[in-house]
Coordinates of C-alpha atoms and ligand atoms in Angstrom, one line a residue:
M1354 CA -25.1 -10.5 13.6
P1355 CA -21.4 -10.5 13.4
S1356 CA -19.5 -13.7 14.2
P1357 CA -17.7 -13.9 17.6
S1358 CA -14.4 -13.2 15.8
T1359 CA -15.4 -9.8 14.4
D1360 CA -12.2 -7.7 14.2
L1361 CA -12.9 -4.2 15.4
Y1362 CA -10.1 -2.9 13.1
G1363 CA -12.0 -4.4 10.2
L1364 CA -15.2 -2.3 10.7
T1365 CA -16.0 1.0 9.1
R1366 CA -17.3 3.7 11.5
P1367 CA -20.9 3.3 10.2
E1368 CA -20.6 -0.5 10.7
L1369 CA -19.3 0.0 14.2
L1370 CA -22.1 2.3 15.0
A1371 CA -24.7 -0.2 13.6
L1372 CA -23.2 -3.0 15.7
V1373 CA -23.2 -1.0 19.0
E1374 CA -26.8 0.2 18.3
S1375 CA -27.9 -3.4 17.5
W1376 CA -27.0 -4.2 21.1
G1377 CA -29.2 -1.4 22.3
F1378 CA -26.4 0.9 23.4
S1379 CA -26.2 4.6 22.5
P1380 CA -24.2 5.9 19.5
G1381 CA -22.0 7.8 21.9
H1382 CA -20.4 4.6 23.0
A1383 CA -19.6 3.8 19.3
A1384 CA -18.0 7.2 18.9
R1385 CA -15.9 6.8 22.0
L1386 CA -14.9 3.3 20.9
W1387 CA -13.8 4.6 17.5
K1388 CA -11.6 7.2 19.3
Y1389 CA -10.0 4.5 21.5
L1390 CA -9.2 2.5 18.4
Y1391 CA -7.8 5.3 16.2
L1392 CA -6.7 8.1 18.5
G1393 CA -5.8 5.9 21.5
L1394 CA -4.5 3.1 19.2
A1395 CA -6.0 0.6 21.7
A1396 CA -4.7 -2.9 21.5
S1397 CA -7.3 -4.5 23.8
H1398 CA -10.8 -3.9 25.2
D1399 CA -9.3 -3.2 28.6
E1400 CA -7.7 0.0 27.3
M1401 CA -11.1 1.7 27.1
P1402 CA -11.9 3.0 30.6
E1403 CA -14.7 5.3 29.6
I1404 CA -16.6 2.5 28.0
P1405 CA -19.0 1.1 30.6
A1406 CA -18.4 -2.4 31.8
R1407 CA -21.6 -3.8 30.3
V1408 CA -20.7 -2.5 26.9
R1409 CA -17.2 -3.8 27.2
S1410 CA -18.3 -7.3 28.2
R1411 CA -20.6 -7.4 25.2
L1412 CA -17.8 -6.2 23.0
A1413 CA -15.4 -8.8 24.5
A1414 CA -18.0 -11.6 23.8
A1415 CA -18.6 -10.6 20.2
T1416 CA -15.4 -9.0 18.9
H1417 CA -11.7 -8.9 19.2
I1418 CA -9.1 -6.3 18.4
G1419 CA -6.8 -7.6 15.8
T1420 CA -3.2 -7.0 16.9
L1421 CA -0.4 -8.5 14.8
P1422 CA 2.4 -9.7 17.0
V1423 CA 5.8 -8.7 15.9
S1424 CA 8.1 -11.6 15.1
V1425 CA 11.1 -9.5 14.1
E1426 CA 11.7 -5.8 14.1
T1427 CA 14.7 -4.4 12.2
G1428 CA 16.0 -0.8 11.8
S1429 CA 18.0 0.5 8.9
S1430 CA 21.5 1.8 9.7
D1431 CA 20.5 5.4 8.9
G1432 CA 17.7 5.1 11.5
F1433 CA 15.0 6.2 9.1
T1434 CA 13.3 2.9 8.2
R1435 CA 11.9 0.2 10.5
K1436 CA 10.6 -3.1 9.2
F1437 CA 8.2 -5.3 11.1
L1438 CA 7.7 -9.0 10.4
L1439 CA 4.2 -9.5 11.8
G1440 CA 2.3 -12.7 12.5
L1441 CA -1.2 -13.4 11.4
P1442 CA -3.6 -15.6 13.5
D1443 CA -3.3 -18.6 11.1
G1444 CA 0.5 -18.5 11.2
E1445 CA 1.1 -16.6 8.0
R1446 CA 3.5 -13.7 8.2
I1447 CA 3.7 -10.3 6.5
E1448 CA 6.0 -7.4 6.4
T1449 CA 5.2 -3.7 7.1
V1450 CA 7.6 -0.9 6.7
L1451 CA 7.6 2.5 8.5
M1452 CA 9.6 5.2 6.8
R1453 CA 10.5 8.5 8.3
F1454 CA 10.9 11.6 6.2
T1455 CA 11.4 15.2 7.2
G1456 CA 8.4 16.1 9.3
R1457 CA 6.3 13.1 8.3
A1458 CA 6.1 9.3 8.3
T1459 CA 4.8 6.8 5.9
A1460 CA 3.6 3.2 6.4
C1461 CA 4.1 0.8 3.6
V1462 CA 1.5 -1.9 4.2
S1463 CA 0.9 -5.4 2.7
S1464 CA -2.4 -6.4 1.1
Q1465 CA -1.7 -10.1 0.8
A1466 CA 0.6 -12.7 2.2
G1467 CA 2.8 -13.4 -0.8
C1468 CA 1.6 -12.5 -4.3
A1469 CA 0.3 -14.4 -7.3
M1470 CA 1.6 -12.0 -9.9
G1471 CA 5.1 -13.4 -10.2
C1472 CA 7.0 -10.3 -11.3
V1473 CA 10.5 -11.7 -11.9
F1474 CA 12.5 -9.1 -9.9
C1475 CA 10.2 -9.0 -6.8
A1476 CA 10.9 -11.0 -3.7
T1477 CA 7.2 -11.2 -2.8
G1478 CA 6.5 -12.6 -6.3
Q1479 CA 9.3 -15.1 -5.9
M1480 CA 7.7 -16.5 -2.7
G1481 CA 4.3 -17.1 -4.4
Y1482 CA 0.8 -16.5 -3.2
R1483 CA -0.3 -17.5 0.3
R1484 CA -3.6 -15.7 0.9
H1485 CA -5.5 -12.4 0.9
L1486 CA -5.4 -10.2 4.0
A1487 CA -8.7 -9.2 5.7
A1488 CA -9.4 -5.5 5.9
G1489 CA -8.6 -5.5 9.6
E1490 CA -5.2 -7.1 8.9
I1491 CA -4.4 -4.2 6.6
V1492 CA -5.7 -1.5 8.9
S1493 CA -3.8 -3.1 11.8
Q1494 CA -0.5 -2.6 10.0
A1495 CA -1.1 1.1 9.8
V1496 CA -2.2 1.2 13.5
H1497 CA 1.0 -0.8 14.3
A1498 CA 3.1 1.8 12.5
A1499 CA 1.3 4.6 14.4
R1500 CA 1.9 2.8 17.7
A1501 CA 5.6 2.5 16.9
L1502 CA 5.8 6.2 16.2
R1503 CA 4.1 7.0 19.5
A1504 CA 6.3 4.5 21.4
S1505 CA 9.5 6.2 20.1
R1506 CA 8.0 9.6 21.1
E1507 CA 8.2 10.8 17.6
P1508 CA 6.9 14.2 16.9
R1509 CA 6.0 12.9 13.4
R1510 CA 2.5 11.6 12.9
L1511 CA 1.6 8.9 10.4
R1512 CA 0.7 11.0 7.4
N1513 CA 0.7 8.6 4.5
V1514 CA 0.0 5.0 3.8
V1515 CA 1.2 3.3 0.7
L1516 CA -0.3 0.0 -0.4
M1517 CA 3.1 -1.0 -1.8
G1518 CA 4.0 -3.8 0.6
M1519 CA 3.6 -7.5 -0.1
G1520 CA 0.8 -8.5 -2.5
E1521 CA -1.3 -7.0 -5.4
P1522 CA -3.9 -4.8 -3.8
L1523 CA -6.3 -4.9 -6.7
H1524 CA -6.3 -8.7 -6.5
N1525 CA -7.8 -8.3 -3.1
Y1526 CA -10.1 -5.4 -4.1
D1527 CA -12.9 -5.5 -1.5
A1528 CA -10.8 -5.9 1.6
V1529 CA -8.4 -3.3 0.4
M1530 CA -11.1 -0.7 -0.3
R1531 CA -12.8 -1.4 3.0
A1532 CA -9.4 -0.8 4.7
V1533 CA -8.9 2.4 2.7
D1534 CA -12.4 3.6 3.9
I1535 CA -11.4 2.9 7.5
L1536 CA -8.0 4.6 7.2
R1537 CA -9.3 7.7 5.6
D1538 CA -12.1 8.3 8.1
P1539 CA -11.6 11.9 9.2
S1540 CA -12.4 11.1 12.9
G1541 CA -9.9 8.2 12.9
L1542 CA -6.5 8.1 11.4
G1543 CA -7.6 10.7 9.0
L1544 CA -5.6 9.6 6.0
G1545 CA -8.0 11.3 3.5
A1546 CA -7.5 13.6 0.6
G1547 CA -4.7 11.9 -1.3
R1548 CA -2.7 10.5 1.7
I1549 CA -3.1 7.0 0.6
T1550 CA -1.4 5.6 -2.6
L1551 CA -2.3 2.3 -4.1
S1552 CA 0.2 0.6 -6.4
T1553 CA -0.9 -2.0 -8.9
V1554 CA 0.8 -4.3 -11.3
G1555 CA -1.9 -3.3 -13.8
V1556 CA -5.2 -5.2 -12.9
V1557 CA -7.4 -3.6 -15.6
P1558 CA -10.8 -4.3 -14.1
G1559 CA -9.7 -3.0 -10.7
I1560 CA -8.4 0.3 -12.2
R1561 CA -11.7 0.8 -13.9
R1562 CA -13.6 0.1 -10.8
M1563 CA -11.4 2.5 -8.8
A1564 CA -12.3 5.2 -11.4
D1565 CA -16.0 4.5 -11.0
E1566 CA -15.9 4.4 -7.3
A1567 CA -13.9 7.7 -7.1
R1568 CA -12.2 7.3 -3.7
P1569 CA -9.7 10.1 -3.0
I1570 CA -6.6 8.0 -3.2
H1571 CA -3.6 8.1 -5.6
L1572 CA -3.1 5.4 -8.2
A1573 CA 0.4 4.2 -9.2
V1574 CA 0.7 1.7 -12.0
S1575 CA 3.8 -0.5 -12.3
L1576 CA 4.8 -0.2 -16.0
H1577 CA 8.5 -1.1 -16.2
A1578 CA 8.4 -1.6 -20.0
A1579 CA 6.7 0.3 -22.8
N1580 CA 5.8 -2.5 -25.1
Q1581 CA 3.8 -5.7 -24.6
H1582 CA 6.7 -8.1 -25.3
E1583 CA 9.2 -6.6 -22.9
R1584 CA 6.6 -6.0 -20.3
A1585 CA 5.3 -9.6 -20.3
E1586 CA 8.9 -10.8 -19.7
L1587 CA 9.2 -8.8 -16.4
V1588 CA 5.5 -8.8 -15.4
P1589 CA 3.8 -12.1 -16.3
A1590 CA 0.4 -10.5 -15.4
A1591 CA 0.7 -8.5 -18.6
R1592 CA -0.3 -11.6 -20.5
K1593 CA -3.7 -11.4 -18.8
W1594 CA -4.0 -7.6 -18.9
P1595 CA -2.1 -6.5 -22.1
L1596 CA -0.5 -3.1 -22.3
D1597 CA -3.0 -1.5 -24.6
E1598 CA -5.9 -2.5 -22.4
L1599 CA -3.9 -1.2 -19.4
M1600 CA -3.3 2.1 -21.0
D1601 CA -7.0 2.4 -21.9
A1602 CA -7.9 1.8 -18.3
C1603 CA -5.3 4.5 -17.2
R1604 CA -6.8 7.0 -19.6
Y1605 CA -10.3 6.1 -18.3
F1606 CA -9.1 6.7 -14.7
C1607 CA -7.6 10.1 -15.5
A1608 CA -10.6 11.2 -17.6
T1609 CA -13.2 10.0 -15.2
L1610 CA -11.7 11.5 -12.1
G1611 CA -9.8 14.4 -13.6
R1612 CA -6.8 13.2 -11.7
R1613 CA -3.1 12.6 -12.2
I1614 CA -1.7 9.1 -12.3
F1615 CA 1.7 7.8 -11.3
F1616 CA 3.7 5.3 -13.3
E1617 CA 6.4 3.2 -11.6
W1618 CA 9.4 2.1 -13.5
T1619 CA 12.0 -0.1 -11.9
L1620 CA 15.3 0.8 -13.5
I1621 CA 17.4 -2.2 -14.4
D1622 CA 20.8 -1.7 -15.8
G1623 CA 21.0 -2.3 -19.6
K1624 CA 17.4 -3.8 -19.6
N1625 CA 15.0 -0.9 -19.5
D1626 CA 17.1 2.2 -18.8
T1627 CA 18.4 3.3 -22.2
A1628 CA 17.5 6.5 -24.1
D1629 CA 15.3 4.4 -26.4
H1630 CA 13.4 3.1 -23.4
A1631 CA 12.9 6.6 -22.1
H1632 CA 11.6 7.8 -25.5
A1633 CA 9.2 4.8 -25.7
V1634 CA 7.7 5.4 -22.3
G1635 CA 7.4 9.1 -23.1
R1636 CA 5.5 8.3 -26.3
L1637 CA 3.3 5.8 -24.5
I1638 CA 2.1 8.1 -21.7
Q1639 CA 2.4 11.5 -23.3
G1640 CA -0.8 13.4 -23.0
L1641 CA -1.8 11.8 -19.7
P1642 CA -1.5 13.9 -16.6
A1643 CA 1.2 11.6 -15.3
Q1644 CA 4.2 11.5 -13.1
V1645 CA 6.9 8.8 -13.4
N1646 CA 8.5 7.3 -10.3
L1647 CA 11.8 5.7 -11.2
I1648 CA 13.0 2.9 -8.7
P1649 CA 16.5 1.7 -9.1
L1650 CA 16.3 -2.1 -8.9
N1651 CA 16.7 -3.4 -5.4
P1652 CA 18.5 -6.8 -5.0
T1653 CA 16.4 -10.0 -4.5
A1654 CA 17.6 -13.6 -4.3
G1655 CA 15.8 -14.7 -7.4
Y1656 CA 16.8 -12.1 -9.9
S1657 CA 20.3 -11.3 -11.1
G1658 CA 19.8 -7.9 -12.7
S1659 CA 21.6 -4.8 -11.4
P1660 CA 20.3 -1.3 -10.6
S1661 CA 20.8 1.4 -13.2
H1662 CA 23.7 3.8 -12.6
S1663 CA 22.6 7.3 -11.4
E1664 CA 23.8 8.7 -14.7
A1665 CA 21.3 6.5 -16.6
A1666 CA 18.5 7.5 -14.2
R1667 CA 19.3 11.2 -14.7
G1668 CA 19.4 10.7 -18.5
F1669 CA 16.1 9.0 -18.4
Q1670 CA 14.6 11.8 -16.4
R1671 CA 15.9 14.4 -18.8
I1672 CA 14.4 12.7 -21.8
L1673 CA 11.0 12.4 -20.1
A1674 CA 11.1 16.1 -19.1
D1675 CA 12.6 17.7 -22.2
G1676 CA 11.0 15.4 -24.8
Y1677 CA 7.6 14.8 -23.4
G1678 CA 7.0 17.3 -20.5
L1679 CA 6.7 14.5 -18.0
P1680 CA 7.8 15.1 -14.4
S1681 CA 9.6 12.2 -12.7
T1682 CA 11.3 11.4 -9.4
V1683 CA 13.9 8.8 -8.5
R1684 CA 12.6 7.1 -5.4
Q1685 CA 14.8 7.6 -2.4
R1686 CA 16.6 4.4 -1.6
R1687 CA 15.4 3.6 1.9
G1688 CA 16.0 0.5 4.0
I1689 CA 17.9 -1.5 1.4
D1690 CA 20.3 -2.7 4.1
I1691 CA 17.4 -4.4 5.9
A1692 CA 15.7 -5.6 2.7
A1693 CA 12.8 -3.2 3.3
G1694 CA 13.0 -1.5 -0.1
C1695 CA 10.5 -1.8 -3.0
G1696 CA 10.2 -5.4 -4.0
Q1697 CA 12.3 -6.8 -1.2
L1698 CA 9.5 -7.8 1.2
A1699 CA 9.1 -11.5 1.8
A1700 CA 8.2 -13.4 5.0
P1701 CA 11.0 -15.8 5.9
A1702 CA 9.6 -19.2 7.2
Ligands
SAH791 N1 1.9 -5.2 -6.2 C1 2.0 -3.8 -6.4 C2 2.7 -3.1 -5.2 C3 3.9 -3.6 -4.6 S1 5.5 -3.4 -5.2 C4 2.7 -3.5 -7.6 O1 3.4 -4.4 -8.2 O2 2.6 -2.4 -8.1 C5 5.8 -1.7 -5.3 C6 6.7 -1.3 -6.5 O3 8.0 -1.9 -6.4 C7 6.1 -1.8 -7.8 O4 6.2 -0.8 -8.8 C8 7.1 -3.0 -8.1 O5 7.1 -3.3 -9.5 C9 8.4 -2.5 -7.6 N2 9.4 -3.5 -7.4 C10 9.2 -4.9 -7.3 N3 10.4 -5.5 -7.1 C11 11.3 -4.5 -7.1 C12 12.8 -4.5 -7.0 N4 13.4 -5.6 -6.7 N5 13.4 -3.3 -7.1 C13 12.7 -2.2 -7.3 N6 11.4 -2.1 -7.4 C14 10.7 -3.3 -7.3
SF4_792 FE1 3.2 -8.9 -6.7 FE2 3.8 -6.3 -7.0 FE3 5.7 -8.0 -6.4 FE4 4.6 -8.0 -8.8 S1 5.8 -6.4 -7.9 S2 5.0 -9.8 -7.6 S3 2.5 -7.5 -8.3 S4 4.0 -7.5 -5.1

């Protein structure tokens, strides 16, 4: 039996069905309940008029609907990005970002409060690890973003979720994959078939497990350097999962699933953005079905580097394309003025 605190946003559809049936109610109630949660974006048991009172009172006794109260909401000056500082029941706080693009919207969700990986240029890494998020706390962030779109009468629906907020998703594997399974359910938010992207610092066992479990989600690996020494300076987790083991895991992922992989490269002026660096990454990932996402460094309090100039970014792209046949993009700089860009998320006390 579930504990009284079961968060409905933390249950997969089959689990919700099993719960409702275990109380002797018909599966139709579970199906309606699921619709209230993911099409109605219900924030309480009272927003479910078609669920009979006897079912609702059972639900109210055994479950709750995890809503994450907004402490602060900020909007970027260009109007395209909104950042939510959300409270968790134990007082921890996390950030979620909603980005609007032409015809679509993407939610960038957190998988942990803080992060244990300590990447030197990342505000989340600089704040340290607080705790893992539960699956329901991850799902609720996407639901919150969908509610925000609905409240602003946006024609855009939530089309993508990126696990690129606070935390290292593969450090919190089980909760993250449960959340992914809930989010991609076709009769819920329907974020299936490649609409979810998970970004990892390079947790090798997690990448291999993802390959074996074969969920239809994209994988992005934060590379930032093409040799072990330089990488370990920027990404301390590289000492635990060295670059050669990481590349083996990436090859395994692509070969097992027959899928493309993304590599992220934060471009830091003079540090990892020269022609030599571009050639080194080209040689390292050549032969893999890969795409490189270049992210000009966003400012954080604890790191003094500067973003690469756009010339350097273009030169980097040219070398990857012409020398190694590797497609790349320079990530649109969104929400930098409200510290909602990559690596800028942290929860102020
Ligand atoms: N923990 C995961 C996902 C969160 S960060 C990971 O590290 O992959 C998403 C991306 O932003 C990662 O590639 C990360 O390395 C990058 N990033 C971190 N700090 C940044 C900064 N200050 N500027 C630009 N990109 C940054
Ligand atoms: Fe953690 Fe990712 Fe930030 Fe590194 S870049 S500290 S893994 S959130």
